XYZ file of C-alpha atoms in Angstrom:
239
model
C 1.084 -45.963 187.200
C 1.346 -42.046 187.515
C -2.376 -41.198 186.888
C -3.359 -44.383 189.449
C -0.741 -42.942 191.671
C -2.314 -39.323 192.136
C -5.881 -41.008 192.233
C -4.734 -42.787 195.402
C -2.800 -39.863 196.700
C -6.189 -37.888 196.393
C -8.468 -40.358 197.781
C -6.235 -40.564 200.935
C -7.268 -36.596 201.136
C -10.574 -37.254 200.614
C -10.628 -36.204 197.075
C -12.274 -38.059 194.091
C -10.197 -37.275 191.045
C -11.289 -37.394 187.805
C -8.961 -38.045 184.682
C -10.336 -36.862 181.204
C -8.695 -37.452 177.896
C -8.514 -34.578 175.822
C -10.664 -35.791 173.028
C -13.428 -36.634 175.480
C -13.643 -32.913 176.464
C -13.680 -32.406 173.009
C -16.119 -34.998 171.712
C -18.125 -35.722 174.742
C -18.302 -32.789 176.681
C -22.121 -32.974 177.471
C -21.366 -36.821 178.675
C -18.531 -35.627 180.712
C -20.313 -32.468 182.321
C -23.412 -35.010 182.895
C -20.968 -37.504 184.881
C -19.843 -34.627 186.911
C -23.005 -33.476 188.167
C -23.863 -36.771 188.951
C -21.261 -37.337 191.262
C -22.111 -34.030 193.170
C -26.046 -34.973 193.263
C -26.686 -32.246 190.837
C -28.439 -33.660 187.811
C -31.149 -31.396 186.605
C -32.836 -33.910 183.935
C -36.388 -35.148 183.819
C -36.955 -37.932 186.302
C -38.446 -41.011 185.582
C -39.138 -44.395 187.265
C -38.254 -47.275 185.655
C -40.965 -49.167 187.240
C -43.350 -46.825 184.615
C -41.044 -47.855 181.528
C -41.409 -51.196 179.283
C -38.778 -53.310 178.617
C -37.539 -54.000 174.750
C -34.920 -55.527 173.240
C -33.170 -52.839 170.918
C -31.638 -53.407 167.298
C -28.145 -52.583 166.532
C -28.466 -49.725 164.761
C -30.544 -48.034 167.493
C -28.114 -49.302 170.399
C -24.829 -48.133 168.375
C -26.616 -44.257 167.952
C -27.947 -44.515 171.961
C -24.166 -45.226 172.969
C -22.624 -43.103 170.881
C -24.451 -40.299 172.092
C -24.836 -40.691 175.701
C -21.871 -43.252 176.729
C -18.413 -41.751 177.367
C -17.065 -44.875 175.389
C -19.577 -44.832 172.694
C -20.835 -47.749 171.190
C -18.758 -51.454 171.447
C -19.540 -55.143 170.182
C -22.173 -57.188 171.773
C -24.753 -59.894 171.718
C -28.195 -58.441 173.742
C -29.407 -55.408 173.886
C -32.225 -54.378 176.473
C -33.959 -50.918 176.548
C -36.404 -49.057 178.785
C -38.946 -47.233 177.000
C -41.031 -44.254 178.926
C -43.631 -42.882 176.116
C -42.034 -45.159 173.348
C -38.742 -43.047 173.929
C -35.472 -45.045 174.546
C -34.333 -43.554 178.053
C -31.728 -46.167 179.383
C -29.697 -49.027 177.582
C -27.795 -51.792 178.855
C -25.772 -54.402 176.493
C -24.259 -57.713 176.911
C -21.874 -60.009 175.660
C -20.131 -63.378 176.220
C -17.049 -63.437 178.050
C -14.081 -62.291 175.886
C -10.901 -64.898 175.630
C -9.120 -61.628 174.987
C -9.626 -60.652 178.935
C -7.347 -63.234 179.785
C -10.340 -66.292 180.297
C -8.880 -69.860 179.319
C -12.009 -71.180 178.651
C -15.573 -70.115 177.047
C -18.327 -70.788 179.373
C -21.702 -69.653 177.334
C -23.600 -69.255 180.650
C -20.989 -66.442 181.566
C -21.687 -63.002 180.402
C -20.046 -59.588 180.345
C -21.773 -56.500 181.071
C -20.489 -54.236 178.157
C -22.603 -50.923 178.482
C -25.108 -48.971 180.724
C -26.035 -45.198 180.204
C -29.297 -43.292 180.543
C -30.194 -40.714 178.267
C -28.087 -37.604 179.176
C -30.971 -35.356 179.864
C -33.183 -38.000 182.001
C -32.887 -39.295 185.427
C -33.874 -42.974 185.364
C -34.290 -43.978 188.995
C -34.231 -47.829 189.157
C -32.949 -48.279 185.369
C -29.748 -50.465 186.227
C -31.574 -52.916 188.652
C -34.534 -53.360 186.440
C -32.620 -54.199 183.405
C -30.225 -56.792 184.858
C -32.900 -58.583 186.849
C -34.990 -58.437 183.525
C -31.835 -60.106 181.774
C -31.036 -62.698 184.359
C -34.493 -63.741 184.319
C -34.720 -63.920 180.173
C -31.311 -66.063 179.830
C -29.272 -68.642 181.263
C -26.785 -66.416 183.146
C -24.281 -68.281 185.783
C -22.501 -65.324 186.336
C -22.124 -61.743 185.040
C -18.955 -60.118 184.985
C -18.254 -56.245 184.477
C -15.373 -53.328 184.821
C -15.468 -49.943 186.204
C -13.222 -47.451 184.932
C -10.899 -46.124 187.578
C -10.360 -42.860 186.414
C -14.010 -41.767 186.231
C -15.691 -44.140 189.042
C -12.575 -43.754 191.384
C -11.196 -46.641 193.635
C -14.072 -46.971 195.923
C -16.127 -50.244 195.089
C -18.931 -49.885 197.576
C -19.647 -46.492 195.755
C -20.366 -47.913 192.300
C -23.640 -48.661 190.855
C -22.420 -52.643 190.901
C -21.873 -52.733 194.333
C -25.150 -51.025 194.940
C -26.804 -53.888 192.960
C -25.021 -56.814 194.256
C -21.986 -57.359 192.291
C -18.787 -58.371 194.382
C -15.797 -56.411 193.696
C -12.687 -58.534 192.636
C -9.592 -56.694 191.821
C -8.315 -53.400 189.996
C -6.592 -54.265 186.941
C -3.044 -52.836 185.829
C -3.483 -49.340 183.885
C -4.288 -49.629 180.329
C -2.764 -47.621 177.764
C -3.634 -46.181 174.250
C -1.683 -45.225 171.467
C -1.962 -41.614 169.348
C 0.298 -40.195 166.759
C 2.692 -37.757 167.920
C 1.466 -34.375 167.523
C -2.145 -35.345 167.157
C -3.694 -35.771 170.433
C -7.245 -35.689 169.110
C -7.648 -39.282 168.260
C -6.729 -42.060 170.607
C -6.086 -46.068 169.246
C -6.798 -48.990 171.005
C -3.605 -50.894 172.035
C -5.088 -53.951 169.948
C -4.466 -51.595 166.904
C -0.822 -51.806 167.277
C -0.206 -55.184 168.338
C 3.748 -56.421 167.411
C 1.935 -59.232 165.003
C 0.119 -55.925 163.332
C 3.263 -53.814 163.522
C 5.691 -56.151 161.781
C 3.398 -56.215 158.819
C 4.532 -52.556 158.369
C 7.896 -52.668 159.804
C 9.900 -55.996 159.023
C 12.072 -55.829 162.372
C 11.412 -59.072 164.358
C 13.985 -58.255 167.028
C 12.076 -55.061 168.304
C 9.491 -54.873 170.964
C 5.830 -53.582 170.073
C 6.949 -50.394 172.123
C 9.828 -49.886 169.971
C 7.925 -50.516 166.701
C 5.604 -48.010 167.817
C 7.986 -45.231 168.130
C 9.389 -46.174 164.923
C 6.227 -45.353 163.184
C 5.845 -41.773 165.559
C 3.551 -43.130 168.027
C 3.246 -42.428 171.576
C 1.366 -43.612 174.528
C -0.941 -42.353 177.212
C -2.151 -44.566 180.382
C -5.450 -44.784 182.337
C -5.643 -45.825 186.117
C -6.562 -49.501 185.313
C -10.348 -50.734 185.752
C -12.403 -52.219 188.785
C -13.595 -55.585 187.872
C -17.205 -57.079 189.421
C -18.806 -60.317 189.581
C -22.475 -60.927 189.753
C -24.350 -64.399 190.601
C -27.835 -64.502 189.792
C -29.937 -66.048 192.930
C -31.107 -69.091 191.307
C -27.472 -70.126 190.983
């Protein structure tokens, strides 16, 4: 909870603290700079109005390249990808999947979706993009509820200042901090914690009496933590 505690202490002083991982600054520097500009209301890209854009569904390959270039977290698995096109150029993209059982959901409801990714092209300011894409999605698909998560180390701890709250999402809670693994001495590559679950580690080390963390340390791995995520939920008006 070290980084989360720092974030809370800064917020009490009126400071929005942003935490960056070293690999993000090395490999996603332009995106980081764009995020900081947005926080300071100093974005300097081309201004485009979403109402002048055309909505199209986007294939996996185009989606992959767009998120890798313009989203801090890069690409992710999804089922539905909806983009805004201005003069035939993809300028904004939103993706969805069915709710994930790995997030603690005990049963699967095919009408509940998770908003996985949203971003504009780094050099564009697309006004109204989020609301237009979300509205299109809920009208085209049978959607009972949409859930999504905001990264607290970037978004902060004030739900009402997020794009989600401004578009009708209801804040639910802040999750516990998450962690990533990395090999000691190599800070350029982070591994998702699911990569080193106890079951997977036991395939390399036959030590069933050890915990996941003990097994990981035996393989000379270490951990780094974030500040958790804010969870939001959205219910379309027709529900």
